[in-house]
Coordinates of C-alpha atoms in Angstrom, one line a residue:
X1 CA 0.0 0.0 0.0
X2 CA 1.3 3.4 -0.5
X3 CA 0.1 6.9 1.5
X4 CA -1.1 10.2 0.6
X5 CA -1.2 13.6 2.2
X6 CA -3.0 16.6 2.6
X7 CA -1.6 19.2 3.9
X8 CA -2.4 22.9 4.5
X9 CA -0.7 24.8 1.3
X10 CA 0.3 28.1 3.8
X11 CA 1.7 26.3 6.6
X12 CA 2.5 22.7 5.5
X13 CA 0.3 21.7 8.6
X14 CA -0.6 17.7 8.1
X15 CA -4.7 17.3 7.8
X16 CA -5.4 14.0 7.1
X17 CA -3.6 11.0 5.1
X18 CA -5.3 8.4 2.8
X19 CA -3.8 5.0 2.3
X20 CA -3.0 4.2 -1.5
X21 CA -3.9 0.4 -2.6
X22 CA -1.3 -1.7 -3.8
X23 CA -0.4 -1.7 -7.5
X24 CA -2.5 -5.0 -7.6
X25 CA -5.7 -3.1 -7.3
X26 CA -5.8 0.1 -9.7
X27 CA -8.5 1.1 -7.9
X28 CA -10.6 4.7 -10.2
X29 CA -11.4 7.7 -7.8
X30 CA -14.1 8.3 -9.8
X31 CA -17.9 7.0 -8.3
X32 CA -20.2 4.4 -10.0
X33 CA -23.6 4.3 -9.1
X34 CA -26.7 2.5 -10.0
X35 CA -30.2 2.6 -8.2
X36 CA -28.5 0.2 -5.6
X37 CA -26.0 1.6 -4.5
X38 CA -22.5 3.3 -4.9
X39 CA -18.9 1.9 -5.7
X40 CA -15.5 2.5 -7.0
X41 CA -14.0 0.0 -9.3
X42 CA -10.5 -1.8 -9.7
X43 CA -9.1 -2.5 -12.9
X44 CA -8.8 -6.5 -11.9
X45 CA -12.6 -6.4 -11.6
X46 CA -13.9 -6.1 -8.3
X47 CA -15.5 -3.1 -6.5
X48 CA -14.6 -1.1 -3.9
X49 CA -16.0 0.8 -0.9
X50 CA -19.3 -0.4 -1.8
X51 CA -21.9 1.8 -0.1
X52 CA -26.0 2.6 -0.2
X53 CA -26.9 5.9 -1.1
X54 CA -27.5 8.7 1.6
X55 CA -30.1 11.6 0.4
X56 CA -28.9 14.9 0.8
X57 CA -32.5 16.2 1.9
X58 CA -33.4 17.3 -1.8
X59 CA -32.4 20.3 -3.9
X60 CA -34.3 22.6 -5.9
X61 CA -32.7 22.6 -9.8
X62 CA -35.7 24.4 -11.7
X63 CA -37.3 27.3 -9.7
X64 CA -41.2 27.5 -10.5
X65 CA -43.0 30.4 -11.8
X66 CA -46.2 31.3 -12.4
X67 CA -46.7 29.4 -15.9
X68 CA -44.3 26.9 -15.2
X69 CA -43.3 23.9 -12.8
X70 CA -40.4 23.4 -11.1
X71 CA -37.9 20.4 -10.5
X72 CA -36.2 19.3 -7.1
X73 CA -33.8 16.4 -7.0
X74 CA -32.5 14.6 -4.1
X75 CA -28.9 13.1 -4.7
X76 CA -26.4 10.9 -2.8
X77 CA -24.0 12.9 -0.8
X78 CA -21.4 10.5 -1.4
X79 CA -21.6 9.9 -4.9
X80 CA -23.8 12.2 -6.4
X81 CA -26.3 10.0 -8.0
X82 CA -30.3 11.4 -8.7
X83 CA -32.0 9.6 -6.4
X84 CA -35.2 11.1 -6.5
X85 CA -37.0 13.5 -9.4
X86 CA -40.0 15.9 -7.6
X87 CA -42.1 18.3 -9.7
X88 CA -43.0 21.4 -8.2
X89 CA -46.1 23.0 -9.6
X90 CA -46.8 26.2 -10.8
X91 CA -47.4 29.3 -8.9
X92 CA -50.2 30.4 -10.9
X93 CA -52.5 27.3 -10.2
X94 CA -52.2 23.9 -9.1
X95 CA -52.8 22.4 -6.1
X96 CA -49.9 23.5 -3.5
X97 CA -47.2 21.1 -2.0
X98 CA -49.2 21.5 1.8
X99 CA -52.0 21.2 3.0
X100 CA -55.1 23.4 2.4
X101 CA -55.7 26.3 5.4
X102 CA -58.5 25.6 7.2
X103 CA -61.6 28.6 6.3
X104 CA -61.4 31.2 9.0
X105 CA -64.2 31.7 11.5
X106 CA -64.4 35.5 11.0
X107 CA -64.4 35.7 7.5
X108 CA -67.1 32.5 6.4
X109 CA -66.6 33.7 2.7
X110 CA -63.1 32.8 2.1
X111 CA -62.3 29.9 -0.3
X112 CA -60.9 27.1 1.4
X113 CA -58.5 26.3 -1.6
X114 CA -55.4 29.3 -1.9
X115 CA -55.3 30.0 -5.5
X116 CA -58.4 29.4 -6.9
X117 CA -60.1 32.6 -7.9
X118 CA -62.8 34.4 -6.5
X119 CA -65.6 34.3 -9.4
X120 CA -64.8 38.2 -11.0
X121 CA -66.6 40.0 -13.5
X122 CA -63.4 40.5 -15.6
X123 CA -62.1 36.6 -17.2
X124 CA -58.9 35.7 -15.5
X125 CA -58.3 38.3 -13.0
X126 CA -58.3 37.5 -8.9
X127 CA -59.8 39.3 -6.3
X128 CA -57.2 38.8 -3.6
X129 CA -58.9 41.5 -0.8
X130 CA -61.2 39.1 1.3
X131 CA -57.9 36.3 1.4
X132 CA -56.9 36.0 4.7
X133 CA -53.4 36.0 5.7
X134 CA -52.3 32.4 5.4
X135 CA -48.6 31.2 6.6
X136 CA -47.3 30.0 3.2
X137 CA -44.7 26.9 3.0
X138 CA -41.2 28.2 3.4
X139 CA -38.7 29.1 0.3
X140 CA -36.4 26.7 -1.1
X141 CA -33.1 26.3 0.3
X142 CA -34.7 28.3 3.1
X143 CA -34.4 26.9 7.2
X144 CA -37.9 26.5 8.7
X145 CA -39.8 25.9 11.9
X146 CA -41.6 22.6 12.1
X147 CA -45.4 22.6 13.4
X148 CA -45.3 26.4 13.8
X149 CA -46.9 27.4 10.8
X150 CA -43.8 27.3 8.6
X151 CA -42.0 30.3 10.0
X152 CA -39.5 30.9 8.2
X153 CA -35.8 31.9 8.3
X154 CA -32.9 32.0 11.1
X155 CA -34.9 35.6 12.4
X156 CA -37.9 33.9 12.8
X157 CA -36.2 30.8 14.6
X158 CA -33.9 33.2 17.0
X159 CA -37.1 34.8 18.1
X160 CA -38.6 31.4 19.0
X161 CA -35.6 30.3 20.7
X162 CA -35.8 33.5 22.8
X163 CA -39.5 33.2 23.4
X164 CA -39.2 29.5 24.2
X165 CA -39.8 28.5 27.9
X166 CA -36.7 26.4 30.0
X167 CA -36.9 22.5 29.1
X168 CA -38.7 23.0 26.1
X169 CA -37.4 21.9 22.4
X170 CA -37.9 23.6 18.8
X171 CA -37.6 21.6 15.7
X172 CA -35.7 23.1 12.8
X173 CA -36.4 21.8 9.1
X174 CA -32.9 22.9 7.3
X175 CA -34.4 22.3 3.9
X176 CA -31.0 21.8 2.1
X177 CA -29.2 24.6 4.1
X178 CA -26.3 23.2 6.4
X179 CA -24.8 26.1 8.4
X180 CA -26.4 27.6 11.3
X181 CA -25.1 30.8 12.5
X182 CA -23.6 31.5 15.8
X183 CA -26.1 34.1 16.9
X184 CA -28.7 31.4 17.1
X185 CA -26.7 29.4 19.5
X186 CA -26.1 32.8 21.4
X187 CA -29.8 33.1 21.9
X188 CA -30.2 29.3 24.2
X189 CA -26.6 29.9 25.5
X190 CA -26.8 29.1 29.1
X191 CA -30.5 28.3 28.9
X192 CA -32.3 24.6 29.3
X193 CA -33.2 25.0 25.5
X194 CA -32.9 22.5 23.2
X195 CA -32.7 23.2 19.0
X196 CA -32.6 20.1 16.8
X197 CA -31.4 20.6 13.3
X198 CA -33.0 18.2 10.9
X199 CA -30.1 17.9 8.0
X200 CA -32.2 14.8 5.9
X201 CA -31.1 12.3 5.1
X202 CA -31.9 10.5 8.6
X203 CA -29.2 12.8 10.1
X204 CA -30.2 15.5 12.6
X205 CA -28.4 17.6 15.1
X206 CA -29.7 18.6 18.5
X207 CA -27.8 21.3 21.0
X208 CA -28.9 22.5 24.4
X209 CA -28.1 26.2 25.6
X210 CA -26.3 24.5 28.6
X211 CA -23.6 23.0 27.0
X212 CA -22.3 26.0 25.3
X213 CA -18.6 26.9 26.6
X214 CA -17.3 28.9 23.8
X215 CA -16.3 32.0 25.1
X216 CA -16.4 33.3 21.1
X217 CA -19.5 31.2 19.0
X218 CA -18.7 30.7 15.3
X219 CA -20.8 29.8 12.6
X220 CA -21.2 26.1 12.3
X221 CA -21.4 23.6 9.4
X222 CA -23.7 20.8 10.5
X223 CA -23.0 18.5 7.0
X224 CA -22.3 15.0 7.4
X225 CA -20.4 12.8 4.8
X226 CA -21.0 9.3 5.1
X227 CA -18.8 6.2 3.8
X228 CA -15.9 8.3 3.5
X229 CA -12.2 6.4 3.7
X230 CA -10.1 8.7 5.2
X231 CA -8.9 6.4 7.9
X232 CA -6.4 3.7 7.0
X233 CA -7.5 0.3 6.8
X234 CA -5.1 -0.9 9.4
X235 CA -5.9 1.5 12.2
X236 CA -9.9 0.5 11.6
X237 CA -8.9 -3.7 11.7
X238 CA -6.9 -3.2 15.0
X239 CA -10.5 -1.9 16.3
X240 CA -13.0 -3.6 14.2
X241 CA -12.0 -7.0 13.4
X242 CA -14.7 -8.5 11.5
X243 CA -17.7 -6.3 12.8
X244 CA -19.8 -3.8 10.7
X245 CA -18.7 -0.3 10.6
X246 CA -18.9 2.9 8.3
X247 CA -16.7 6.1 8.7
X248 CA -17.9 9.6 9.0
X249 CA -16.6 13.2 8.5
X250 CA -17.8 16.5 9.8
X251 CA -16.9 19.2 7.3
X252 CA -17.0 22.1 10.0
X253 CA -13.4 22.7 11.3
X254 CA -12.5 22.3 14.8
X255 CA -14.6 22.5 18.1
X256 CA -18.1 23.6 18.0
X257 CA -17.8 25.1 21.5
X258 CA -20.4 23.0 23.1
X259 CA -21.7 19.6 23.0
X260 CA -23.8 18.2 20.1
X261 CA -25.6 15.3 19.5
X262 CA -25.7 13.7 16.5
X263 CA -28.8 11.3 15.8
X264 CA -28.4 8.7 12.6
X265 CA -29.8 6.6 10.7
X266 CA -27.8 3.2 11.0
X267 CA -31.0 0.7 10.0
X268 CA -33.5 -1.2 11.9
X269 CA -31.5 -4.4 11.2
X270 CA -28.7 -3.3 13.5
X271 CA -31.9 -2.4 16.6
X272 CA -30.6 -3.5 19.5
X273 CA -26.8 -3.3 19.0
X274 CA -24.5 -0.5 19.6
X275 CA -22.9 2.1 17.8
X276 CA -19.9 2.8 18.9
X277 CA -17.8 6.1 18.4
X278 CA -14.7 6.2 17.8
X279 CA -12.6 9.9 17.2
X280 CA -9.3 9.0 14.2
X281 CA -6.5 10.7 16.7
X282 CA -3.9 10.5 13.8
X283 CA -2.5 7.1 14.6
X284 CA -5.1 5.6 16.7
X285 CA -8.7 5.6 17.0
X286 CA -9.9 7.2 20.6
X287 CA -13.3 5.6 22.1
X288 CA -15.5 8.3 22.6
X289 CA -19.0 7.4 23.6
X290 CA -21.6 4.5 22.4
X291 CA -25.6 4.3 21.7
X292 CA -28.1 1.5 21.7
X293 CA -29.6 2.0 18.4
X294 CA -33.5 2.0 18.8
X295 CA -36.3 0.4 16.9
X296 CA -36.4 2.5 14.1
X297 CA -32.4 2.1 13.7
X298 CA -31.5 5.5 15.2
X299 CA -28.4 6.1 17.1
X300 CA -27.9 9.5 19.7
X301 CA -24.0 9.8 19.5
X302 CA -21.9 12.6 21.6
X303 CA -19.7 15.2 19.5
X304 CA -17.6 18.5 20.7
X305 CA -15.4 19.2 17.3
X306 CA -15.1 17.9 13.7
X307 CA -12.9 15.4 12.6
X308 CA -13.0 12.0 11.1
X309 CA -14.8 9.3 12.8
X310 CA -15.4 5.4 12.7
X311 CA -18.8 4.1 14.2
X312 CA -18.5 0.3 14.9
X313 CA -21.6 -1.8 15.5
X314 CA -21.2 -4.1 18.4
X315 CA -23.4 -6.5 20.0
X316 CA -22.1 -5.3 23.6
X317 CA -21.9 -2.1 25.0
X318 CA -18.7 -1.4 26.5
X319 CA -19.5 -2.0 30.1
X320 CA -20.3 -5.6 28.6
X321 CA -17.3 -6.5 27.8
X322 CA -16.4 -6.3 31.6
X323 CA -18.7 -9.3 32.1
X324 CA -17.3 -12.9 32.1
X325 CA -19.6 -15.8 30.7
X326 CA -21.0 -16.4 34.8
X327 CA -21.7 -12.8 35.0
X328 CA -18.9 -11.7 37.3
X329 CA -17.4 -8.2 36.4
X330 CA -13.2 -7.9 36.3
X331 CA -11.3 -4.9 36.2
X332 CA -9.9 -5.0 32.4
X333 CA -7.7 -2.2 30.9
X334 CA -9.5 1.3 30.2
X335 CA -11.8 1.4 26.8
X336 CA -9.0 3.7 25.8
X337 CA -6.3 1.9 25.8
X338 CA -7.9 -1.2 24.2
X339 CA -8.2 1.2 21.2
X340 CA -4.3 1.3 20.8
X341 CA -2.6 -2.0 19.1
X342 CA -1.0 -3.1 22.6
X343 CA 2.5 -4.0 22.2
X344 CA 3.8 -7.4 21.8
X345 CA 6.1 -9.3 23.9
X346 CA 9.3 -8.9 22.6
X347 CA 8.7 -4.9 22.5
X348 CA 9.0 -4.9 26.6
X349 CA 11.7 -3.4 28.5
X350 CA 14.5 -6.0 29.1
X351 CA 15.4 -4.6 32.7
X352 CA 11.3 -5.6 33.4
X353 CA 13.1 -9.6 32.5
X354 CA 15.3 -9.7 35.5
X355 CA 15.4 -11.5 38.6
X356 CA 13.2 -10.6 41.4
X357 CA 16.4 -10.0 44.4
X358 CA 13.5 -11.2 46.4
X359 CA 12.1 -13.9 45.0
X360 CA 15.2 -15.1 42.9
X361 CA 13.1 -15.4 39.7
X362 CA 11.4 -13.5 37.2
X363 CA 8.1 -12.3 38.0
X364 CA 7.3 -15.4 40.5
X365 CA 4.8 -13.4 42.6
X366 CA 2.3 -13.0 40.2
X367 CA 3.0 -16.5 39.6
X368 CA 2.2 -17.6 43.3
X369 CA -1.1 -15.7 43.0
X370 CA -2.1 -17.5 40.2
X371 CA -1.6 -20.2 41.7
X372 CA -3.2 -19.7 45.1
X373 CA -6.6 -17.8 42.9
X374 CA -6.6 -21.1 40.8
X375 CA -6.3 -23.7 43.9
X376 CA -9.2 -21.7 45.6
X377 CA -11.5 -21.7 42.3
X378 CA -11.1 -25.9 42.2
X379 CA -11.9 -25.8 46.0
X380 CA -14.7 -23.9 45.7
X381 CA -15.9 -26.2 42.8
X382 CA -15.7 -29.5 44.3
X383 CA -17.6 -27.9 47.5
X384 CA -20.1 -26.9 45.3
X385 CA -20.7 -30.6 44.1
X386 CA -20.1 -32.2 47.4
X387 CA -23.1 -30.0 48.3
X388 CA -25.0 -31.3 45.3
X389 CA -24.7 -34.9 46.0
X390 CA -25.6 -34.4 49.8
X391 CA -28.9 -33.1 48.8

């Protein structure tokens, strides 16, 4: 395998590395797609980094107007593949994308349908001054509040936020946008006020007030990329083994300045396992925190900067693997250091070889331990059955 670098073109700074594949697989940089999924091939024939598509939460292509329809199109964020083809109708007529407004207690002679005319004594002209003042569905592109009418915009969110009660949650739709600006978080900072971010795609983002600690906020770019392979293969196999995983990278740059979690989409085929997250430190991958992913295949995982991540799916949590096969916990090495590749045998310290003064041989009190914790176990079992056969 060879390497590759990136590095900062100003300072030279290293930012991430990407192992090469051997000159036995020729493998293209370049995506294939089909409705299945996403891939890069080798030129001996077999695919690569084989992935399903993500949405990106749809994008508008064609703007309507009002003698024309419009287009949106939701693509892959890995690979860029159309998904998904919408048509959005006409200004001028059509029935709208929502729901139709309910008729207005106070004004009994308003059309229930917006767009369809009042009846006019001049063909093809609307009388617009009994229409009641109706929240319309947000722009395109444009950040939206979720069951509040479709408010619209990051004003009409910061005024909720501030308006918003301690303990209480707001829903924002992001409709395609991924960067929220820092004077919404400014607005919950130090308060019990929760915003969650929905991003598509099954990704959202959710931030309380009290876990801001930045002492300057910053504007923050909330995308996701999924199936990415920025972290080399044998740093993930020390870790992985032969479980599931897929890697992630944040494209906003450093620490977000308070604590963020992330909810995903992982399946409802891995329900009941855990997602594990794991932070690439350069040369090792650092256990961060872990989720049970629900029924619905979501899993809540814990994030204070952007980097490059691995999530493993386990069948045990961490604490599990404490556990021996009778249910007695042990004390076993911290998560953290079972992230590192321990070292072998021959890589410890001669002097750590010689002869106990004491003892007059190499390590023989751990070896008398042993002994005595192994003699006790045996006694303890044939007790047990002498018991057994008593009764």
């Amino acid at each position: 395998e060879g390497k590759k670098e990136y590095r900062c073109t100003v300072c030279g700074y290293l930012i991430s590395e990407e192992t090469l594949a051997p000159l036995g697989h020729n493998v293209e940089e370049e995506w294939q797609s089909d409705i299945s999924g996403h891939w890069h091939n080798c030129e001996c024939g077999e695919k690569h980094n084989i992935g399903e598509h993500i949405s990106d939460g749809g994008k508008v292509t064609l703007e309507p107007d009002y003698d024309s329809e419009g287009k949106r199109e939701y693509r892959c964020t890995v690979c860029g593949y159309v998904m998904k083809t919408e048509t959005i109708p006409a200004l001028g007529g059509g029935e709208p994308d929502r729901p139709n407004p309910p008729v207005l207690p106070d004004k009994p002679n308003i059309p229930s349908e917006p767009g369809n005319p009042n009846e006019s004594d001049i063909p093809g002209e609307f009388d617009d001054s009994n229409e009641p003042d109706i929240p319309i569905s947000p722009d395109y592109d444009m950040p939206f509040l979720k069951d509040d009418n479709g408010k619209k915009g990051w004003e009409a969110i910061k005024t909720d936020a501030a308006n918003s009660e301690e303990g209480s949650a707001i829903i924002v739709d992001m409709n395609g946008t991924i960067v929220v600006p820092k004077e919404v978080f400014a607005v919950i900072e130090g308060k019990d006020i929760t915003i969650i971010f929905e991003m598509g795609g099954g990704i959202s983002w959710s931030v309380n007030g009290k876990s801001i600690t930045a002492e300057a906020l910053s504007d923050i770019d909330f995308a996701v990329n999924t199936y990415t392979v920025n972290i080399p293969a044998e740093i993930i196999n020390n870790i992985a083994k032969e479980r599931y995983f897929i890697q992630i990278s944040l494209l906003h740059s450093g620490e977000f300045g308070f604590t963020a979690v992330l909810s995903i989409d992982l399946g409802k085929t891995n329900a009941g396992l855990y997602a594990k997250l794991y932070y690439y430190n350069n040369d090792y991958l650092e256990y961060i925190c872990e989720s049970e992913i629900s029924s619905d295949g979501k899993a809540e995982l814990t994030f204070t900067h952007a980097s490059d991540y691995l999530i493993l799916i386990d069948e045990k949590a961490v604490g599990d693997d404490k556990k021996t096969d009778d249910g007695e916990t042990y004390d076993p090495v911290s998560s953290d250091s079972n992230d590192k590749t321990p070292p072998s045998d021959d890589s410890v310290d001669s002097d750590s070889k010689e002869e106990n003064p004491k003892t007059g041989g190499a390590g023989e009190a751990w070896k008398i331990m042993l002994f005595g914790s192994v003699s006790a176990a045996a006694c303890l079992l044939l007790l047990k059955k002498v018991k057994k056969k008593i009764e």
